[in-house]
CSV table of C-alpha atoms in Angstrom, one decimal:
chain,number,residue,atom,x,y,z
A,1,UNK,CA,-43.2,0.3,2.8
A,2,UNK,CA,-42.4,2.1,6.4
A,3,UNK,CA,-41.0,6.2,7.0
A,4,UNK,CA,-37.4,6.1,6.5
A,5,UNK,CA,-36.2,6.6,10.7
A,6,UNK,CA,-34.3,10.2,11.6
A,7,UNK,CA,-30.9,9.8,10.5
A,8,UNK,CA,-27.7,12.0,11.1
A,9,UNK,CA,-26.5,13.2,7.9
A,10,UNK,CA,-23.2,11.7,6.0
A,11,UNK,CA,-21.3,14.4,6.7
A,12,UNK,CA,-21.8,14.5,10.1
A,13,UNK,CA,-20.4,10.5,10.5
A,14,UNK,CA,-16.8,9.4,10.5
A,15,UNK,CA,-15.1,10.2,7.7
A,16,UNK,CA,-14.0,6.8,7.0
A,17,UNK,CA,-17.3,5.2,7.4
A,18,UNK,CA,-19.5,7.6,5.5
A,19,UNK,CA,-18.9,5.3,2.0
A,20,UNK,CA,-20.2,1.9,3.6
A,21,UNK,CA,-23.3,3.8,5.3
A,22,UNK,CA,-24.2,5.9,2.2
A,23,UNK,CA,-24.6,2.0,0.4
A,24,UNK,CA,-26.0,0.7,3.3
A,25,UNK,CA,-29.0,3.6,2.9
A,26,UNK,CA,-29.4,2.9,-0.7
A,27,UNK,CA,-30.2,-0.8,-0.4
A,28,UNK,CA,-32.5,-0.1,2.4
A,29,UNK,CA,-34.3,2.4,0.4
A,30,UNK,CA,-33.7,0.0,-2.9
A,31,UNK,CA,-35.5,-2.9,-0.5
A,32,UNK,CA,-38.1,-0.2,0.4
A,33,UNK,CA,-37.5,0.7,3.3
A,34,UNK,CA,-39.0,-2.0,5.9
A,35,UNK,CA,-40.0,-1.5,9.0
A,36,UNK,CA,-36.7,-2.1,11.4
A,37,UNK,CA,-38.6,-4.1,13.5
A,38,UNK,CA,-39.1,-6.8,11.0
A,39,UNK,CA,-35.6,-6.6,9.6
A,40,UNK,CA,-34.3,-7.1,13.1
A,41,UNK,CA,-36.6,-9.8,13.4
A,42,UNK,CA,-35.6,-11.9,10.5
A,43,UNK,CA,-31.9,-11.1,11.1
A,44,UNK,CA,-32.1,-12.4,14.7
A,45,UNK,CA,-30.4,-15.3,15.9
A,46,UNK,CA,-32.5,-18.6,16.2
A,47,UNK,CA,-31.0,-18.7,19.6
A,48,UNK,CA,-31.8,-15.4,20.8
A,49,UNK,CA,-33.6,-13.3,18.4
A,50,UNK,CA,-35.1,-10.7,21.4
A,51,UNK,CA,-30.9,-9.8,21.6
A,52,UNK,CA,-30.9,-8.5,18.0
A,53,UNK,CA,-34.4,-6.8,18.0
A,54,UNK,CA,-33.0,-5.2,21.4
A,55,UNK,CA,-29.9,-4.6,20.0
A,56,UNK,CA,-31.5,-2.8,16.7
A,57,UNK,CA,-28.9,-3.3,14.5
A,58,UNK,CA,-30.5,-2.7,11.3
A,59,UNK,CA,-30.7,1.0,12.7
A,60,UNK,CA,-27.3,1.1,13.7
A,61,UNK,CA,-26.3,0.1,10.3
A,62,UNK,CA,-28.3,3.2,8.8
A,63,UNK,CA,-27.4,5.5,11.4
A,64,UNK,CA,-23.3,4.9,10.8
A,65,UNK,CA,-22.2,6.3,13.7
A,66,UNK,CA,-20.1,3.0,14.2
A,67,UNK,CA,-19.1,0.0,12.6
A,68,UNK,CA,-21.2,-3.8,12.8
A,69,UNK,CA,-18.9,-7.0,13.2
A,70,UNK,CA,-19.0,-7.8,9.2
A,71,UNK,CA,-20.6,-11.5,10.0
A,72,UNK,CA,-23.9,-9.2,11.4
A,73,UNK,CA,-23.9,-6.4,8.4
A,74,UNK,CA,-23.2,-9.5,5.7
A,75,UNK,CA,-27.0,-10.8,6.7
A,76,UNK,CA,-28.3,-7.6,6.5
A,77,UNK,CA,-26.9,-6.7,3.3
A,78,UNK,CA,-28.1,-10.0,1.7
A,79,UNK,CA,-31.6,-9.7,2.9
A,80,UNK,CA,-32.6,-6.4,1.6
A,81,UNK,CA,-30.9,-6.8,-1.5
A,82,UNK,CA,-33.3,-10.2,-1.4
A,83,UNK,CA,-35.8,-8.1,-1.1
A,84,UNK,CA,-34.6,-5.3,-3.6
A,85,UNK,CA,-35.7,-5.5,-7.2
A,86,UNK,CA,-32.9,-6.3,-9.9
A,87,UNK,CA,-30.4,-6.6,-7.8
A,88,UNK,CA,-27.9,-9.6,-6.9
A,89,UNK,CA,-27.6,-10.5,-3.4
A,90,UNK,CA,-24.0,-12.1,-3.7
A,91,UNK,CA,-22.8,-9.3,-6.2
A,92,UNK,CA,-24.1,-6.6,-3.4
A,93,UNK,CA,-22.8,-8.2,-0.5
A,94,UNK,CA,-19.4,-8.5,-2.4
A,95,UNK,CA,-19.1,-5.0,-3.4
A,96,UNK,CA,-20.5,-3.4,0.3
A,97,UNK,CA,-18.0,-6.2,1.8
A,98,UNK,CA,-15.3,-4.1,0.1
A,99,UNK,CA,-16.5,-0.8,1.5
A,100,UNK,CA,-16.7,-1.9,5.2
A,101,UNK,CA,-13.2,-3.4,5.1
A,102,UNK,CA,-11.9,0.3,3.8
A,103,UNK,CA,-14.1,1.5,6.9
A,104,UNK,CA,-12.9,-1.0,9.3
A,105,UNK,CA,-9.4,-0.2,8.6
A,106,UNK,CA,-10.2,3.6,8.6
A,107,UNK,CA,-11.4,3.0,11.9
A,108,UNK,CA,-8.3,0.8,13.5
A,109,UNK,CA,-6.1,3.8,11.7
A,110,UNK,CA,-7.8,6.0,14.0
A,111,UNK,CA,-7.5,4.1,17.0
A,112,UNK,CA,-4.0,3.5,16.6
A,113,UNK,CA,-3.7,7.5,16.0
A,114,UNK,CA,-5.1,8.3,19.5
A,115,UNK,CA,-2.7,6.0,20.8
A,116,UNK,CA,-0.2,7.8,23.1
A,117,UNK,CA,3.7,7.6,24.1
A,118,UNK,CA,4.9,8.7,27.3
A,119,UNK,CA,8.0,10.5,26.4
A,120,UNK,CA,10.6,9.8,29.1
A,121,UNK,CA,10.2,10.5,33.1
A,122,UNK,CA,8.2,13.5,32.0
A,123,UNK,CA,4.3,12.3,31.9
A,124,UNK,CA,3.5,14.1,28.6
A,125,UNK,CA,1.5,12.4,26.0
A,126,UNK,CA,1.9,12.7,21.8
A,127,UNK,CA,-0.3,11.1,19.4
A,128,UNK,CA,1.0,8.3,17.9
A,129,UNK,CA,2.5,9.1,14.5
A,130,UNK,CA,1.7,7.4,10.9
A,131,UNK,CA,5.3,6.4,10.9
A,132,UNK,CA,4.5,4.2,14.0
A,133,UNK,CA,1.8,2.4,12.2
A,134,UNK,CA,3.0,-1.3,10.0
A,135,UNK,CA,0.9,-3.1,7.9
A,136,UNK,CA,2.2,-6.4,8.1
A,137,UNK,CA,0.9,-9.6,5.8
A,138,UNK,CA,1.4,-13.1,5.5
A,139,UNK,CA,0.9,-15.5,2.0
A,140,UNK,CA,0.2,-19.2,3.2
A,141,UNK,CA,-0.4,-22.5,1.0
A,142,UNK,CA,-3.3,-24.0,2.0
A,143,UNK,CA,-4.0,-26.5,-0.9
A,144,UNK,CA,-1.3,-27.7,-3.3
A,145,UNK,CA,2.7,-28.4,-3.4
A,146,UNK,CA,4.2,-27.4,-0.4
A,147,UNK,CA,0.9,-27.0,1.4
A,148,UNK,CA,2.0,-25.1,4.6
A,149,UNK,CA,4.7,-22.7,3.4
A,150,UNK,CA,4.2,-19.6,4.3
A,151,UNK,CA,5.7,-15.9,3.5
A,152,UNK,CA,5.7,-12.8,6.1
A,153,UNK,CA,6.3,-9.8,4.3
A,154,UNK,CA,6.2,-5.8,5.2
A,155,UNK,CA,8.1,-4.3,2.2
A,156,UNK,CA,6.2,-4.5,-1.3
A,157,UNK,CA,6.0,-4.6,-4.4
A,158,UNK,CA,6.2,-8.8,-3.9
A,159,UNK,CA,6.4,-10.7,-7.1
A,160,UNK,CA,4.5,-14.1,-7.0
A,161,UNK,CA,5.9,-16.4,-10.0
A,162,UNK,CA,7.7,-19.8,-10.8
A,163,UNK,CA,11.2,-17.7,-11.7
A,164,UNK,CA,14.0,-18.1,-8.8
A,165,UNK,CA,13.8,-14.6,-8.2
A,166,UNK,CA,10.3,-14.7,-7.2
A,167,UNK,CA,9.9,-13.2,-3.6
A,168,UNK,CA,6.8,-15.9,-3.3
A,169,UNK,CA,8.3,-19.1,-5.5
A,170,UNK,CA,5.8,-21.7,-6.8
A,171,UNK,CA,7.2,-23.9,-8.5
A,172,UNK,CA,4.6,-26.2,-10.3
A,173,UNK,CA,4.6,-25.5,-14.3
A,174,UNK,CA,0.8,-24.0,-13.9
A,175,UNK,CA,2.2,-20.9,-12.6
A,176,UNK,CA,4.0,-18.2,-14.6
A,177,UNK,CA,7.8,-17.1,-14.0
A,178,UNK,CA,6.0,-13.9,-13.1
A,179,UNK,CA,2.5,-14.5,-12.8
A,180,UNK,CA,0.7,-11.7,-9.7
A,181,UNK,CA,2.5,-8.9,-7.6
A,182,UNK,CA,1.1,-7.6,-4.3
A,183,UNK,CA,1.5,-4.5,-3.4
A,184,UNK,CA,1.1,-1.7,-0.8
A,185,UNK,CA,-0.3,1.7,0.0
A,186,UNK,CA,-0.4,2.7,3.5
A,187,UNK,CA,-2.0,-0.3,5.4
A,188,UNK,CA,-4.2,-1.3,2.3
A,189,UNK,CA,-2.7,-4.8,0.1
A,190,UNK,CA,-3.8,-4.9,-3.7
A,191,UNK,CA,-3.1,-7.9,-5.9
A,192,UNK,CA,-2.7,-7.2,-9.8
A,193,UNK,CA,-2.1,-10.2,-12.4
A,194,UNK,CA,0.7,-10.1,-14.7
A,195,UNK,CA,-1.0,-11.5,-17.9
A,196,UNK,CA,-0.1,-14.8,-16.6
A,197,UNK,CA,-1.2,-17.9,-18.8
A,198,UNK,CA,-3.5,-19.7,-16.3
A,199,UNK,CA,-5.0,-16.0,-14.5
A,200,UNK,CA,-4.9,-15.8,-11.0
A,201,UNK,CA,-8.5,-16.2,-8.9
A,202,UNK,CA,-9.3,-13.9,-6.0
A,203,UNK,CA,-12.0,-15.8,-4.0
A,204,UNK,CA,-13.0,-17.9,-7.2
A,205,UNK,CA,-13.0,-15.1,-8.9
A,206,UNK,CA,-10.4,-14.3,-12.2
A,207,UNK,CA,-8.4,-10.9,-12.2
A,208,UNK,CA,-9.1,-8.6,-14.9
A,209,UNK,CA,-5.4,-8.3,-16.2
A,210,UNK,CA,-3.8,-4.5,-15.5
A,211,UNK,CA,-6.2,-4.0,-12.2
A,212,UNK,CA,-5.9,-4.3,-8.8
A,213,UNK,CA,-7.8,-5.5,-6.3
A,214,UNK,CA,-7.9,-4.9,-2.7
A,215,UNK,CA,-7.0,-7.6,-0.9
A,216,UNK,CA,-8.8,-8.1,3.0
A,217,UNK,CA,-8.1,-11.1,5.5
A,218,UNK,CA,-8.1,-14.7,4.6
A,219,UNK,CA,-9.2,-14.0,1.0
A,220,UNK,CA,-8.1,-16.8,-0.9
A,221,UNK,CA,-5.6,-16.3,-4.0
A,222,UNK,CA,-5.8,-19.4,-6.8
A,223,UNK,CA,-2.2,-19.4,-8.5
A,224,UNK,CA,-2.3,-22.8,-10.7
A,225,UNK,CA,-2.0,-26.0,-8.7
A,226,UNK,CA,-1.6,-23.4,-5.3
A,227,UNK,CA,-4.4,-22.2,-3.0
A,228,UNK,CA,-3.1,-19.1,-0.7
A,229,UNK,CA,-4.7,-17.4,2.3
A,230,UNK,CA,-3.7,-13.9,2.7
A,231,UNK,CA,-3.8,-12.7,6.1
A,232,UNK,CA,-2.8,-9.1,7.5
A,233,UNK,CA,-2.8,-7.0,10.1
A,234,UNK,CA,-1.8,-3.6,11.5
A,235,UNK,CA,0.3,-2.5,14.5
A,236,UNK,CA,2.0,-0.1,16.4
A,237,UNK,CA,5.6,-0.2,15.6
A,238,UNK,CA,6.3,-0.1,19.8
A,239,UNK,CA,4.9,-3.5,19.8
A,240,UNK,CA,7.3,-4.8,18.0
């Protein structure tokens, strides 16, 4: 166990990143507060381990002043969870991925809000208003009947089911008439199972009926014989 490096107080961090950074710090302590050099050494790619050590990604994750790419954060989280007693690495990665996604969305919103719109002919600038932000999503059948079918949507709720009134109609008998529903709050999309006969699976895990689960880009939904991939992005309405 090494001494914990000096870290900025959580209250000094950008609001959207605090929850994720706090969880990373807790996991670091659970793993025995290993020396950052060894963490970076283990984290480094075989192609260029020196770049990881020089980048000091472990310290960046603990400081929380900006968000590491998920591909790096995931390896770091899994490694620390493996070293921690009584911690399930895969479950920990999943839990922190949800927090990382929320932090990533928060950063994206902050960047969008910092954009400026020049008023005509006066050279003035005003911050991008929240009403000018747009969350757009797509469901694509990637396995099962009708592979390749896509549904684009911005407004919710979106019902998925066999019924002809369903926005996303899946006609196979393995799908309930009203099987699942996608809702949106701000730029976040969630899914819930509507007491379907065969259940709804998010990344191979069965959803608890009556609870909403956050959707993130490239999530896989299994509904009956269908696998659907969820795509989403946040853009300025001015880009339309």
